[in-house]
PDB file of C-alpha atoms in Angstrom:
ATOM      1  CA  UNK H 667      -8.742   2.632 -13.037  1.00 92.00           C
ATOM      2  CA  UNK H 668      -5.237   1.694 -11.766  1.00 96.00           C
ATOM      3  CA  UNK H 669      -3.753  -0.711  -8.563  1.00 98.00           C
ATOM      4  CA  UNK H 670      -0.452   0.189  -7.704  1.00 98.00           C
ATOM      5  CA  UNK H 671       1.237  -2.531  -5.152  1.00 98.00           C
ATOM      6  CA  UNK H 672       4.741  -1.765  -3.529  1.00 98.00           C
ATOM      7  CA  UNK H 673       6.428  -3.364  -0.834  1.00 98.00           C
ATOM      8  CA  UNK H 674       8.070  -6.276  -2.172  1.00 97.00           C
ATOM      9  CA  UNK H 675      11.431  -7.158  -1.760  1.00 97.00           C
ATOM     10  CA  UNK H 676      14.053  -9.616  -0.612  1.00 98.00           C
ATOM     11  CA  UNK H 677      13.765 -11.130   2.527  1.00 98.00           C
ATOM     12  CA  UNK H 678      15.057 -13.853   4.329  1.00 98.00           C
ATOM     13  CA  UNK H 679      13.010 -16.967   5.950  1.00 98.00           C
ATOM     14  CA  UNK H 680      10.801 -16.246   9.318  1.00 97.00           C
ATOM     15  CA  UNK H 681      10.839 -12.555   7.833  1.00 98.00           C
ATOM     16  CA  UNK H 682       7.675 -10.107   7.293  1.00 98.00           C
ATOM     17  CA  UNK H 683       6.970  -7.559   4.819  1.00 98.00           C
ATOM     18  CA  UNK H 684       4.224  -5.570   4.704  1.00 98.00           C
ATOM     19  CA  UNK H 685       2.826  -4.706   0.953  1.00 98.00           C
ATOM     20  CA  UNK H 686       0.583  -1.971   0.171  1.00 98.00           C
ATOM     21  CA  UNK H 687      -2.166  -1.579  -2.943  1.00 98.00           C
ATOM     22  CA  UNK H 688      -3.390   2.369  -3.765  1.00 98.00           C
ATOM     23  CA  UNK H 689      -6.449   2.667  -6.054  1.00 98.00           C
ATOM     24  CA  UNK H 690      -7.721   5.039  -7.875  1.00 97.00           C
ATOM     25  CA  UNK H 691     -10.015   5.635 -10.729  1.00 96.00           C
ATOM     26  CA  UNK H 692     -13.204   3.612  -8.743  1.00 96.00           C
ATOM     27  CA  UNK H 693     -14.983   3.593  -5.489  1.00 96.00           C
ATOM     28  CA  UNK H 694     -12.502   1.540  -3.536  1.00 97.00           C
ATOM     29  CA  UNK H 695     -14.457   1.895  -0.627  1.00 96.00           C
ATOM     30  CA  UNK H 696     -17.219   0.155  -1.889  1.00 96.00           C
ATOM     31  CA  UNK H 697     -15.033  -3.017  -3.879  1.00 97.00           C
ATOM     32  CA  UNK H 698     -14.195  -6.429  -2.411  1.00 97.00           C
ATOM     33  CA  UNK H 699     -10.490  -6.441  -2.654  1.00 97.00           C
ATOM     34  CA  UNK H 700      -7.939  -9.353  -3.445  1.00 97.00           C
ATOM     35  CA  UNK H 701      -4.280 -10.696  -3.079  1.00 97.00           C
ATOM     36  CA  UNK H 702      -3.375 -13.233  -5.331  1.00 97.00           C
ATOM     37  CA  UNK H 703       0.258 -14.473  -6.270  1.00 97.00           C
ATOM     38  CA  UNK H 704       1.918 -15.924  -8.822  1.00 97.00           C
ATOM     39  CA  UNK H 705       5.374 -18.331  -8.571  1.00 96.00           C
ATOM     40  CA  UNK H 706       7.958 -18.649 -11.327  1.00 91.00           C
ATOM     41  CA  UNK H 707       6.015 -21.335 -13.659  1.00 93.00           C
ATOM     42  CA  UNK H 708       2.990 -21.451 -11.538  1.00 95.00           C
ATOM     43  CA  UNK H 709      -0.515 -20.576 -11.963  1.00 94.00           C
ATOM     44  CA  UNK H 710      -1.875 -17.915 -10.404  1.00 94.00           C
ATOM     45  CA  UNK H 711      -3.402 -18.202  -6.558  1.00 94.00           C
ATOM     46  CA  UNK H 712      -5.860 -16.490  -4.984  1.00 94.00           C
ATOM     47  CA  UNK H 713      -4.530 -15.994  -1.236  1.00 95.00           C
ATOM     48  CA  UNK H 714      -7.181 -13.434   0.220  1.00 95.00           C
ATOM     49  CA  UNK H 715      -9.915 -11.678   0.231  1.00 96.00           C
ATOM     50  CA  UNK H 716     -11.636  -8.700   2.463  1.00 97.00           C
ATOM     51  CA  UNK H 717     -15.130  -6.976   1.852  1.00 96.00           C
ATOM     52  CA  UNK H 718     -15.820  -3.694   1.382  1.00 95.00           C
ATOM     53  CA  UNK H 719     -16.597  -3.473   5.081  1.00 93.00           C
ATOM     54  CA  UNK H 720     -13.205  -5.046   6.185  1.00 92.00           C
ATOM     55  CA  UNK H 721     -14.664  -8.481   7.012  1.00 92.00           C
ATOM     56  CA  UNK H 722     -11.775 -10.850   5.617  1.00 90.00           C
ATOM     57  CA  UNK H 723     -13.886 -13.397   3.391  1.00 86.00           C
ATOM     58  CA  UNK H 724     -11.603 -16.001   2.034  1.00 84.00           C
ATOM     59  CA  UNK H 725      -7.801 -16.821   2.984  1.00 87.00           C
ATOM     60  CA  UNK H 726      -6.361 -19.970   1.377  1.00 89.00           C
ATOM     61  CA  UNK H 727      -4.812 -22.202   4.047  1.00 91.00           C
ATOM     62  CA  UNK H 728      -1.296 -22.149   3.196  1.00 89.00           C
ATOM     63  CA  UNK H 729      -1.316 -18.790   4.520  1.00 91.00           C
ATOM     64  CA  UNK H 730      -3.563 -18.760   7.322  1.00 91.00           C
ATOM     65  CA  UNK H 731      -2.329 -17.430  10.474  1.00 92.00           C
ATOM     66  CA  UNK H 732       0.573 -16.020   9.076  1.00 96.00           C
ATOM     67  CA  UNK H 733      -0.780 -13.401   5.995  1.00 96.00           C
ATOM     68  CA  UNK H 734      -3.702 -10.546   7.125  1.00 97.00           C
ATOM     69  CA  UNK H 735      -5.169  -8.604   5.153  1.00 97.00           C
ATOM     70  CA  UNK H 736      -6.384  -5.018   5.884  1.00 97.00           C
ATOM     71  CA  UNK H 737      -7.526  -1.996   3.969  1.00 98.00           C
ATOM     72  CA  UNK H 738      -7.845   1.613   4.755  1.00 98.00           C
ATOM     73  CA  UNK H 739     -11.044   2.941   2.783  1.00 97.00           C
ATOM     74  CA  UNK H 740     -10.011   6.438   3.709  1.00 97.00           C
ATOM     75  CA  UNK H 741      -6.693   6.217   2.118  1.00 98.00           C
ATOM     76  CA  UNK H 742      -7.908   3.912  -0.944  1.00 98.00           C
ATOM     77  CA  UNK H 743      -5.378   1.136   0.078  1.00 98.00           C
ATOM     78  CA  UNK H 744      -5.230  -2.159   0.825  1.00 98.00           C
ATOM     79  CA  UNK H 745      -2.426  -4.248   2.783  1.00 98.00           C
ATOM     80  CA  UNK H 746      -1.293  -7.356   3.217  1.00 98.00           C
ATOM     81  CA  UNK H 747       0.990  -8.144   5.844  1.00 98.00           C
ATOM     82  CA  UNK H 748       3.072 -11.405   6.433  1.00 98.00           C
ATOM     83  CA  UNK H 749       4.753 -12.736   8.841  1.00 98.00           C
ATOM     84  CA  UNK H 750       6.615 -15.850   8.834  1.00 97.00           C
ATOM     85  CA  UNK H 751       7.495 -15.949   5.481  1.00 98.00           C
ATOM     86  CA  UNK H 752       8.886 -18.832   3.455  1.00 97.00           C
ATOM     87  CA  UNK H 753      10.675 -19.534   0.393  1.00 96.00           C
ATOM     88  CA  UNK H 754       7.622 -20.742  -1.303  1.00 95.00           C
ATOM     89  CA  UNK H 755       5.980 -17.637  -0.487  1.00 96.00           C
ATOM     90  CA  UNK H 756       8.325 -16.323  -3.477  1.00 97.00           C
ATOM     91  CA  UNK H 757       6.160 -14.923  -6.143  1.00 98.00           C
ATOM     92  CA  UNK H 758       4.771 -11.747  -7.886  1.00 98.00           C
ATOM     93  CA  UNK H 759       2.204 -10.308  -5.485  1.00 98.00           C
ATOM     94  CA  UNK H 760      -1.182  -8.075  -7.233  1.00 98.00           C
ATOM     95  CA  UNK H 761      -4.138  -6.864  -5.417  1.00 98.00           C
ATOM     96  CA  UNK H 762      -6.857  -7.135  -7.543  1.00 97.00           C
ATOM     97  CA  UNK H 763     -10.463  -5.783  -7.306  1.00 97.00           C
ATOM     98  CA  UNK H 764     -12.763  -9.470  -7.329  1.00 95.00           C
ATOM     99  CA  UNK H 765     -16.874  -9.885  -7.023  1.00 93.00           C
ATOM    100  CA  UNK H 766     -18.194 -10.199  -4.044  1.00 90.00           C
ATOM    101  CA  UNK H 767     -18.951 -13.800  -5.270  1.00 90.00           C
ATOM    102  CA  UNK H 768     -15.100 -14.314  -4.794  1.00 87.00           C
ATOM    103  CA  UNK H 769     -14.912 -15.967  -7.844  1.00 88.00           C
ATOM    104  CA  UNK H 770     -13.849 -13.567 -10.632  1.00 92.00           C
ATOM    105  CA  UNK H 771     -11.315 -10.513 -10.603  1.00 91.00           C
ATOM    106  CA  UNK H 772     -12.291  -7.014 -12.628  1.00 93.00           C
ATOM    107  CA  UNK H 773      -8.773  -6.194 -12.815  1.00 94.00           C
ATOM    108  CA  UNK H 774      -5.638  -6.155 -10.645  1.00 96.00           C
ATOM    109  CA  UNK H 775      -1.940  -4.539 -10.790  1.00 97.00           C
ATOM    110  CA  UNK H 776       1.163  -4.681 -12.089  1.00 97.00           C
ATOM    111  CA  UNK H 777       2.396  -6.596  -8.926  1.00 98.00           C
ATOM    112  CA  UNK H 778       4.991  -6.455  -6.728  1.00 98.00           C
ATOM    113  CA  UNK H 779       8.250  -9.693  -6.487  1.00 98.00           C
ATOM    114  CA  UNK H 780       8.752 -11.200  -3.211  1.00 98.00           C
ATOM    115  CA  UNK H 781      11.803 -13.162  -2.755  1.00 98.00           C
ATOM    116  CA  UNK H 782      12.566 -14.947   0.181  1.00 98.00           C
ATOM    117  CA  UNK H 783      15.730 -16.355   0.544  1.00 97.00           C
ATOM    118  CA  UNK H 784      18.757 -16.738   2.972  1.00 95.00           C
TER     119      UNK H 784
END
């Protein structure tokens, strides 16, 4: 079972980046799939969810209308892209396989950083 996330990076305010989660090792096709996030000396925050259908089933409003999240059952992968970003979007980004009660994660990734800063 691994999640790989890439995409991460440096970017400055009102930017976008688009990061990318690969699975392997269990049916990705049928698994509800996850972002969360964590900041430097933060807790960890669940930002969004999609089903196994690509219905999105949660987003938490401080990214609404600015992340999306997608997936691509053919190609095992999930996305999440975002636009707008800001400097509190700064944090260590995993995707994360959840139940479809939305409430508890199987496992997740090793993460990728997102930095956003002039």
């Amino acid at each position: 079972v691994q999640l790989v996330e890439s995409g991460g990076g440096l970017v400055q305010p009102g930017g976008s980046l688009r990061l990318s989660c690969v699975a392997s090792g269990f049916t990705f096709s049928n698994s509800y799939m996850s972002w969360v996030r964590q900041a430097p000396g933060k807790g960890l925050e669940w930002l969004s969810t999609i089903t196994s259908g690509g219905a999105v089933a949660y987003d938490i409003d401080s990214v609404k209308g600015r992340f999306t999240i997608s997936r691509d059952n053919a190609k095992n992968t999930l996305y999440l892209q975002m636009n707008s970003l800001k400097p509190e979007d700064t944090a260590r980004y995993y995707c994360a396989r959840v139940t479809t009660t939305i409430d508890t994660m199987y496992f997740w990734g090793r993460g990728t950083q997102v930095t956003v800063s002039s």
